[in-house]
Tab-separated table of C-alpha atoms in Angstrom:
chain	number	residue	atom	x	y	z
A	1	LEU	CA	-35.427	-2.933	18.129
A	2	ILE	CA	-34.484	0.952	17.773
A	3	TYR	CA	-36.988	3.696	16.460
A	4	HIS	CA	-35.727	6.324	14.073
A	5	GLU	CA	-37.793	9.293	13.891
A	6	LYS	CA	-36.486	10.837	10.715
A	7	THR	CA	-37.139	7.624	8.803
A	8	ASN	CA	-40.205	6.875	10.564
A	9	SER	CA	-39.286	3.444	11.009
A	10	VAL	CA	-37.974	0.689	13.698
A	11	PHE	CA	-34.645	-1.246	12.977
A	12	MET	CA	-33.744	-4.738	14.144
A	13	PHE	CA	-30.692	-6.032	14.805
A	14	GLY	CA	-29.178	-9.617	15.796
A	15	GLY	CA	-31.069	-11.714	17.461
A	16	TRP	CA	-30.861	-15.768	18.191
A	17	HIS	CA	-33.216	-18.302	16.334
A	18	THR	CA	-32.196	-20.814	18.835
A	19	HIS	CA	-31.141	-19.605	22.618
A	20	GLY	CA	-27.465	-19.178	22.526
A	21	GLY	CA	-27.221	-20.391	18.728
A	22	ASP	CA	-25.721	-18.364	16.035
A	23	VAL	CA	-26.602	-14.536	16.094
A	24	ALA	CA	-28.610	-13.506	13.121
A	25	PRO	CA	-26.473	-11.556	10.861
A	26	GLU	CA	-29.102	-9.416	9.418
A	27	VAL	CA	-30.612	-5.632	9.953
A	28	TRP	CA	-33.932	-5.307	9.215
A	29	GLN	CA	-36.331	-2.278	9.011
A	30	PHE	CA	-39.956	-2.023	9.660
A	31	SER	CA	-41.778	0.843	8.273
A	32	LEU	CA	-44.166	2.699	10.405
A	33	ASP	CA	-45.985	3.905	7.107
A	34	SER	CA	-46.695	0.208	5.302
A	35	LYS	CA	-46.418	-1.786	8.211
A	36	GLN	CA	-43.738	-4.006	6.141
A	37	TRP	CA	-40.455	-5.352	7.138
A	38	ALA	CA	-37.365	-5.183	4.622
A	39	HIS	CA	-33.810	-6.634	4.911
A	40	VAL	CA	-31.308	-3.669	4.515
A	41	ALA	CA	-28.072	-4.367	5.748
A	42	ASN	CA	-25.733	-6.944	7.082
A	43	ASN	CA	-24.996	-6.805	10.867
A	44	ARG	CA	-21.146	-5.862	11.190
A	45	ALA	CA	-21.161	-5.338	14.347
A	46	ILE	CA	-21.388	-9.168	15.370
A	47	LEU	CA	-18.746	-9.686	12.940
A	48	TYR	CA	-14.811	-10.176	14.512
A	49	VAL	CA	-11.715	-10.841	12.605
A	50	ASP	CA	-8.723	-12.032	14.409
A	51	PRO	CA	-5.326	-11.276	13.745
A	52	TYR	CA	-4.845	-14.567	11.653
A	53	GLY	CA	-7.743	-13.501	9.354
A	54	ASN	CA	-10.212	-15.820	11.043
A	55	ARG	CA	-13.801	-14.431	10.912
A	56	SER	CA	-16.455	-15.187	13.636
A	57	ILE	CA	-19.729	-14.042	14.765
A	58	VAL	CA	-19.905	-12.436	18.227
A	59	PRO	CA	-23.018	-11.168	20.373
A	60	ALA	CA	-23.306	-7.172	20.273
A	61	ASN	CA	-26.103	-6.519	22.952
A	62	SER	CA	-28.529	-3.823	23.536
A	63	PRO	CA	-27.453	-0.895	21.072
A	64	VAL	CA	-28.944	2.298	21.684
A	65	LEU	CA	-29.967	5.398	19.223
A	66	ASP	CA	-27.396	8.688	19.931
A	67	THR	CA	-29.907	11.189	18.805
A	68	GLU	CA	-27.132	14.165	18.801
A	69	SER	CA	-25.136	12.133	16.059
A	70	ASP	CA	-28.212	10.186	14.804
A	71	LYS	CA	-26.009	6.994	14.896
A	72	ILE	CA	-26.797	3.987	16.401
A	73	ILE	CA	-24.191	2.751	18.869
A	74	PHE	CA	-22.791	-0.854	19.361
A	75	PHE	CA	-20.523	-2.651	21.772
A	76	ASN	CA	-19.542	-6.410	21.123
A	77	ARG	CA	-17.857	-9.372	22.946
A	78	ASN	CA	-14.783	-8.646	21.499
A	79	ARG	CA	-14.447	-4.969	22.610
A	80	ARG	CA	-15.185	-3.495	19.238
A	81	THR	CA	-17.135	-0.266	18.816
A	82	TRP	CA	-19.718	0.368	15.870
A	83	ALA	CA	-21.831	2.859	14.886
A	84	PHE	CA	-24.658	2.047	12.363
A	85	ASP	CA	-26.240	5.194	10.292
A	86	PRO	CA	-29.926	4.516	10.058
A	87	VAL	CA	-30.314	7.142	6.798
A	88	THR	CA	-27.445	6.074	4.755
A	89	LEU	CA	-27.419	1.965	6.380
A	90	LYS	CA	-23.589	2.166	6.309
A	91	TRP	CA	-21.375	0.971	9.261
A	92	GLU	CA	-18.591	2.850	10.820
A	93	LYS	CA	-15.959	1.025	13.141
A	94	MET	CA	-14.927	3.081	15.817
A	95	ASP	CA	-11.389	3.212	17.206
A	96	PRO	CA	-11.177	4.446	20.872
A	97	ASP	CA	-8.083	4.590	22.761
A	98	LEU	CA	-9.784	3.176	26.019
A	99	LEU	CA	-11.313	-0.676	25.347
A	100	PRO	CA	-13.673	-1.749	27.891
A	101	PRO	CA	-13.448	-5.384	28.701
A	102	GLY	CA	-15.499	-7.248	26.017
A	103	ARG	CA	-19.203	-8.887	27.254
A	104	CYS	CA	-22.576	-9.629	26.255
A	105	GLY	CA	-25.823	-9.389	28.506
A	106	GLN	CA	-24.825	-5.889	29.302
A	107	GLU	CA	-27.485	-3.224	29.471
A	108	MET	CA	-27.086	0.597	27.420
A	109	ALA	CA	-28.809	3.831	27.774
A	110	TYR	CA	-28.625	6.940	25.849
A	111	ASP	CA	-28.442	10.088	28.040
A	112	SER	CA	-29.415	12.946	25.901
A	113	GLU	CA	-28.770	15.816	28.125
A	114	SER	CA	-25.253	14.925	28.544
A	115	ASP	CA	-24.794	13.505	24.913
A	116	ARG	CA	-23.458	10.079	26.419
A	117	VAL	CA	-24.002	6.466	25.609
A	118	LEU	CA	-24.420	4.540	29.155
A	119	MET	CA	-23.137	1.002	29.404
A	120	PHE	CA	-23.398	-0.914	32.602
A	121	GLY	CA	-22.961	-4.626	33.566
A	122	GLY	CA	-22.961	-7.969	31.645
A	123	TYR	CA	-20.296	-11.124	31.267
A	124	GLY	CA	-17.501	-12.136	29.421
A	125	CYS	CA	-19.930	-14.314	27.248
A	126	ARG	CA	-17.497	-17.024	26.695
A	127	SER	CA	-18.389	-19.346	29.407
A	128	PHE	CA	-20.402	-19.650	32.806
A	129	SER	CA	-17.228	-19.227	34.591
A	130	ASP	CA	-16.363	-15.883	32.743
A	131	PRO	CA	-16.338	-12.958	35.241
A	132	MET	CA	-19.942	-10.481	35.470
A	133	PHE	CA	-19.370	-6.835	35.545
A	134	ASN	CA	-20.922	-3.735	37.842
A	135	ASP	CA	-19.015	-1.207	35.912
A	136	LEU	CA	-20.215	1.629	34.359
A	137	LEU	CA	-18.775	3.317	31.066
A	138	ALA	CA	-19.892	6.262	29.248
A	139	TYR	CA	-19.120	6.431	25.424
A	140	ASP	CA	-18.909	10.239	23.478
A	141	TYR	CA	-19.212	9.379	19.588
A	142	ASN	CA	-17.953	12.779	18.609
A	143	THR	CA	-14.775	12.394	20.546
A	144	ASP	CA	-14.650	8.387	20.084
A	145	THR	CA	-13.774	7.999	23.607
A	146	TRP	CA	-14.829	5.582	26.324
A	147	GLU	CA	-14.495	6.977	29.688
A	148	GLU	CA	-14.987	4.568	33.092
A	149	ILE	CA	-17.065	5.926	35.799
A	150	LEU	CA	-16.369	5.117	39.379
A	151	THR	CA	-18.875	5.900	41.971
A	152	ASP	CA	-18.996	5.307	45.805
A	153	THR	CA	-22.221	3.589	45.500
A	154	VAL	CA	-22.197	0.316	42.933
A	155	PRO	CA	-25.232	-1.832	42.321
A	156	GLU	CA	-24.332	-5.719	42.311
A	157	GLU	CA	-22.829	-7.440	39.137
A	158	ARG	CA	-25.585	-8.816	37.012
A	159	LEU	CA	-26.774	-9.271	33.508
A	160	TYR	CA	-29.801	-9.478	31.027
A	161	MET	CA	-31.561	-6.333	33.197
A	162	GLU	CA	-33.145	-3.283	32.004
A	163	MET	CA	-31.915	0.489	31.514
A	164	VAL	CA	-33.810	3.147	30.397
A	165	TYR	CA	-33.321	7.091	30.309
A	166	ASP	CA	-35.528	9.296	31.730
A	167	SER	CA	-35.499	12.728	29.812
A	168	VAL	CA	-37.316	14.597	32.364
A	169	SER	CA	-35.414	13.797	35.724
A	170	ASP	CA	-32.354	13.365	33.581
A	171	LEU	CA	-31.722	10.254	35.133
A	172	SER	CA	-30.903	6.590	33.738
A	173	TYR	CA	-32.898	4.045	35.377
A	174	MET	CA	-31.674	0.272	35.852
A	175	TRP	CA	-33.522	-2.646	37.381
A	176	GLY	CA	-33.793	-6.394	37.178
A	177	GLY	CA	-31.360	-8.771	36.189
A	178	ARG	CA	-29.862	-12.017	37.100
A	179	HIS	CA	-26.463	-13.865	37.983
A	180	ILE	CA	-24.545	-16.631	36.220
A	181	LYS	CA	-25.510	-19.056	38.724
A	182	ASP	CA	-26.435	-17.899	42.147
A	183	LYS	CA	-30.256	-16.973	42.898
A	184	PHE	CA	-30.642	-13.320	42.373
A	185	GLU	CA	-32.840	-11.240	44.537
A	186	ASP	CA	-32.339	-7.356	44.084
A	187	THR	CA	-35.343	-5.518	43.134
A	188	THR	CA	-34.077	-2.185	43.804
A	189	MET	CA	-34.692	0.289	41.215
A	190	TRP	CA	-31.167	2.141	40.785
A	191	ALA	CA	-30.862	5.606	39.166
A	192	PHE	CA	-27.610	7.024	37.857
A	193	ASP	CA	-27.136	10.660	37.682
A	194	TYR	CA	-24.185	11.490	35.033
A	195	LYS	CA	-23.799	15.038	36.051
A	196	GLN	CA	-23.172	13.824	39.527
A	197	SER	CA	-21.209	10.767	38.675
A	198	ALA	CA	-23.616	8.979	41.388
A	199	TRP	CA	-26.016	5.758	41.457
A	200	HIS	CA	-29.045	6.068	43.738
A	201	PRO	CA	-30.797	3.232	45.010
A	202	ILE	CA	-34.415	3.625	45.136
A	203	PRO	CA	-36.464	0.899	47.243
A	204	SER	CA	-39.804	0.314	45.705
A	205	LYS	CA	-43.296	0.153	46.483
A	206	GLY	CA	-44.765	-2.935	45.276
A	207	GLY	CA	-43.408	-4.575	42.221
A	208	PRO	CA	-42.300	-7.898	41.065
A	209	ASP	CA	-41.591	-10.357	43.875
A	210	LEU	CA	-38.222	-11.053	42.244
A	211	PRO	CA	-35.920	-9.276	39.642
A	212	TYR	CA	-36.883	-10.410	36.165
A	213	SER	CA	-34.294	-11.086	33.484
A	214	TYR	CA	-35.045	-11.112	29.777
A	215	SER	CA	-37.668	-8.765	30.442
A	216	GLU	CA	-38.233	-5.274	28.456
A	217	MET	CA	-38.898	-1.972	29.949
A	218	ILE	CA	-39.771	1.077	28.194
A	219	TYR	CA	-40.019	4.576	29.172
A	220	HIS	CA	-43.176	7.016	28.452
A	221	PRO	CA	-42.205	10.342	28.096
A	222	VAL	CA	-45.709	12.006	28.323
A	223	ASN	CA	-46.799	9.817	31.308
A	224	GLN	CA	-43.379	10.057	32.452
A	225	GLU	CA	-43.471	6.359	33.576
A	226	PHE	CA	-41.979	3.052	32.778
A	227	PHE	CA	-43.911	0.066	31.055
A	228	LEU	CA	-42.410	-3.570	32.230
A	229	TYR	CA	-43.678	-6.699	30.125
A	230	GLY	CA	-42.210	-10.196	30.056
A	231	GLY	CA	-39.405	-11.957	31.242
A	232	GLY	CA	-39.338	-13.649	34.772
A	233	PRO	CA	-37.199	-14.975	37.547
A	234	LEU	CA	-34.368	-17.302	37.462
A	235	TYR	CA	-34.011	-20.335	40.204
A	236	ALA	CA	-30.746	-21.875	39.006
A	237	LEU	CA	-28.296	-21.540	35.964
A	238	MET	CA	-30.832	-22.476	33.217
A	239	THR	CA	-33.868	-22.404	35.232
A	240	GLY	CA	-36.619	-19.446	34.622
A	241	TYR	CA	-40.099	-19.031	34.255
A	242	ASN	CA	-41.725	-16.850	32.124
A	243	ARG	CA	-44.536	-14.215	33.157
A	244	ASP	CA	-46.949	-12.295	31.332
A	245	GLU	CA	-47.451	-9.681	33.773
A	246	SER	CA	-47.317	-6.064	32.750
A	247	TRP	CA	-46.287	-3.674	35.082
A	248	ILE	CA	-46.081	0.491	35.494
A	249	TYR	CA	-43.379	1.844	37.534
A	250	THR	CA	-43.723	5.613	38.127
A	251	ALA	CA	-40.454	7.287	39.019
A	252	GLU	CA	-42.171	10.630	41.051
A	253	ASP	CA	-43.600	8.011	43.914
A	254	SER	CA	-41.416	4.886	43.238
A	255	SER	CA	-44.283	2.734	42.842
A	256	TRP	CA	-45.170	-0.537	41.067
A	257	THR	CA	-48.741	-1.138	39.576
A	258	MET	CA	-49.839	-4.283	37.993
A	259	ILE	CA	-52.073	-3.375	35.008
A	260	ASP	CA	-54.508	-5.244	32.826
A	261	VAL	CA	-53.797	-5.682	29.078
A	262	VAL	CA	-55.994	-6.658	26.350
A	263	ASN	CA	-54.799	-9.682	24.009
A	264	VAL	CA	-51.444	-9.823	25.650
A	265	PRO	CA	-49.228	-11.861	22.899
A	266	ALA	CA	-47.615	-14.472	25.348
A	267	LYS	CA	-45.881	-15.477	28.511
A	268	ILE	CA	-42.529	-14.252	27.237
A	269	SER	CA	-38.693	-13.640	27.499
A	270	ASN	CA	-35.831	-12.472	25.426
A	271	HIS	CA	-38.238	-10.326	23.242
A	272	SER	CA	-37.415	-6.622	22.118
A	273	MET	CA	-40.010	-3.500	22.517
A	274	VAL	CA	-39.680	0.131	21.235
A	275	TYR	CA	-42.082	3.134	22.076
A	276	ILE	CA	-43.264	5.215	19.197
A	277	PRO	CA	-44.089	8.551	20.555
A	278	GLY	CA	-45.934	9.749	17.314
A	279	SER	CA	-48.692	6.682	17.174
A	280	ASP	CA	-48.643	6.404	21.057
A	281	GLU	CA	-47.581	2.432	20.343
A	282	ILE	CA	-45.141	0.068	21.365
A	283	ILE	CA	-43.989	-2.261	18.667
A	284	LEU	CA	-42.765	-5.975	19.832
A	285	PHE	CA	-40.575	-8.779	18.204
A	286	GLY	CA	-39.383	-12.038	18.385
A	287	GLY	CA	-39.094	-13.704	22.040
A	288	GLU	CA	-39.237	-17.357	23.283
A	289	ILE	CA	-42.666	-18.184	24.540
A	290	GLY	CA	-44.115	-20.486	27.104
A	291	ASP	CA	-44.068	-21.312	31.002
A	292	VAL	CA	-40.462	-22.253	30.845
A	293	MET	CA	-37.316	-20.133	29.550
A	294	TYR	CA	-34.715	-22.018	27.250
A	295	GLU	CA	-37.186	-23.946	25.123
A	296	ASP	CA	-36.459	-22.342	21.934
A	297	LYS	CA	-40.475	-21.511	21.500
A	298	LEU	CA	-40.157	-18.684	19.380
A	299	LEU	CA	-43.105	-16.068	19.333
A	300	ILE	CA	-44.420	-15.445	15.789
A	301	GLY	CA	-45.311	-12.161	13.874
A	302	THR	CA	-45.024	-8.264	14.869
A	303	TRP	CA	-46.839	-7.279	17.676
A	304	ILE	CA	-48.311	-3.657	18.153
A	305	MET	CA	-49.730	-2.433	21.704
A	306	ASP	CA	-51.966	0.949	21.825
A	307	TYR	CA	-50.731	2.353	24.798
A	308	ALA	CA	-53.666	4.450	25.723
A	309	THR	CA	-55.999	1.311	25.798
A	310	LYS	CA	-53.237	-0.923	26.543
A	311	THR	CA	-54.476	-3.557	23.567
A	312	TRP	CA	-52.258	-5.516	21.754
A	313	ARG	CA	-52.703	-6.568	17.965
A	314	GLU	CA	-50.615	-8.912	15.574
A	315	VAL	CA	-49.645	-7.557	12.045
A	316	LEU	CA	-50.758	-10.339	9.978
A	317	PHE	CA	-47.662	-10.937	7.502
A	318	ALA	CA	-44.695	-12.472	7.526
A	319	TYR	CA	-41.696	-11.510	5.034
A	320	ALA	CA	-41.295	-13.745	2.154
A	321	GLY	CA	-39.024	-12.337	-0.002
A	322	ASN	CA	-38.874	-9.105	-2.044
A	323	GLU	CA	-42.301	-7.972	-2.913
A	324	GLY	CA	-43.963	-11.051	-1.379
A	325	LEU	CA	-46.443	-11.535	1.477
A	326	TRP	CA	-47.385	-14.477	3.201
A	327	CYS	CA	-51.013	-13.923	4.035
A	328	PRO	CA	-52.910	-14.749	7.415
A	329	ASP	CA	-53.922	-18.240	8.132
A	330	GLN	CA	-57.618	-17.160	8.722
A	331	LEU	CA	-57.752	-16.543	4.492
A	332	GLU	CA	-58.588	-19.621	2.469
A	333	GLU	CA	-55.520	-19.571	0.050
A	334	VAL	CA	-51.979	-18.387	0.619
A	335	LEU	CA	-50.704	-15.901	-1.903
A	336	VAL	CA	-46.952	-15.594	-2.697
A	337	GLY	CA	-45.956	-12.774	-5.072
A	338	GLY	CA	-42.691	-11.493	-6.830
A	339	ALA	CA	-41.186	-9.749	-9.344
């Protein structure tokens, strides 16, 4: 999910209907005024055409909004860089000279002070024997260039972690993740300083006992804190357990605090969340629910959390075609409208 201030909406890209299945090829836009979804485009960032003209769908994880250029930036498994314009709804295929290794499971964050998209980690995404990455790359849309950043201290390889940018400290924070096969136990919060080209490991005070993967962490600019919800630890290749815990991480003193929330949606992983500054709310969509990961039990509906009261509520409708609504089940009849 990507929040776009100019259109006062949230954009949703891709996702799976079943874990590890085909990537959904749509782009959806959620209006924060009408609280309605609309299918607005196809997702070209997941389309790959080989030299023989054969088409296939490939993952393109963790896009971010480059606010200086007002473009949403993608990088996919087949080394393609794409930019999406949320106003015109048009795609732009970029052509940088340096092509990072193709991957999925990476994380990206936008450093607004330096006007760079940062990408870390992931794996080759073709099989479980593919290499994992702990490289860090920076993308500049204005010059259409990727730059690999080499540092003395480097976090361990990982995938499906969380990475967010703190505009106050001008640091990008990265936490959690998993290995492909081995148990992963790094609960360190890592902060990257683009100007100094340096990673800083920050031992945490409290917090989850094991790192989470398939979680979601957002930055709250007013409180200068991170909100983490969902995901959970993995104990083997395809063995993980969802948690419905909600945590606040305060960068100022490197401390974690577990908090109580009202009407929490579910034990969940693989969901997506985005913070809306104007209303001080968090939008959540999608995800796999239940105690155990990888069971393809999907969360239904769009959820909104009031950040001040930490109260979740569901938007009680579902899309049923142009000009159509599916009414909530507590009504006595279902109405489907259309032109």
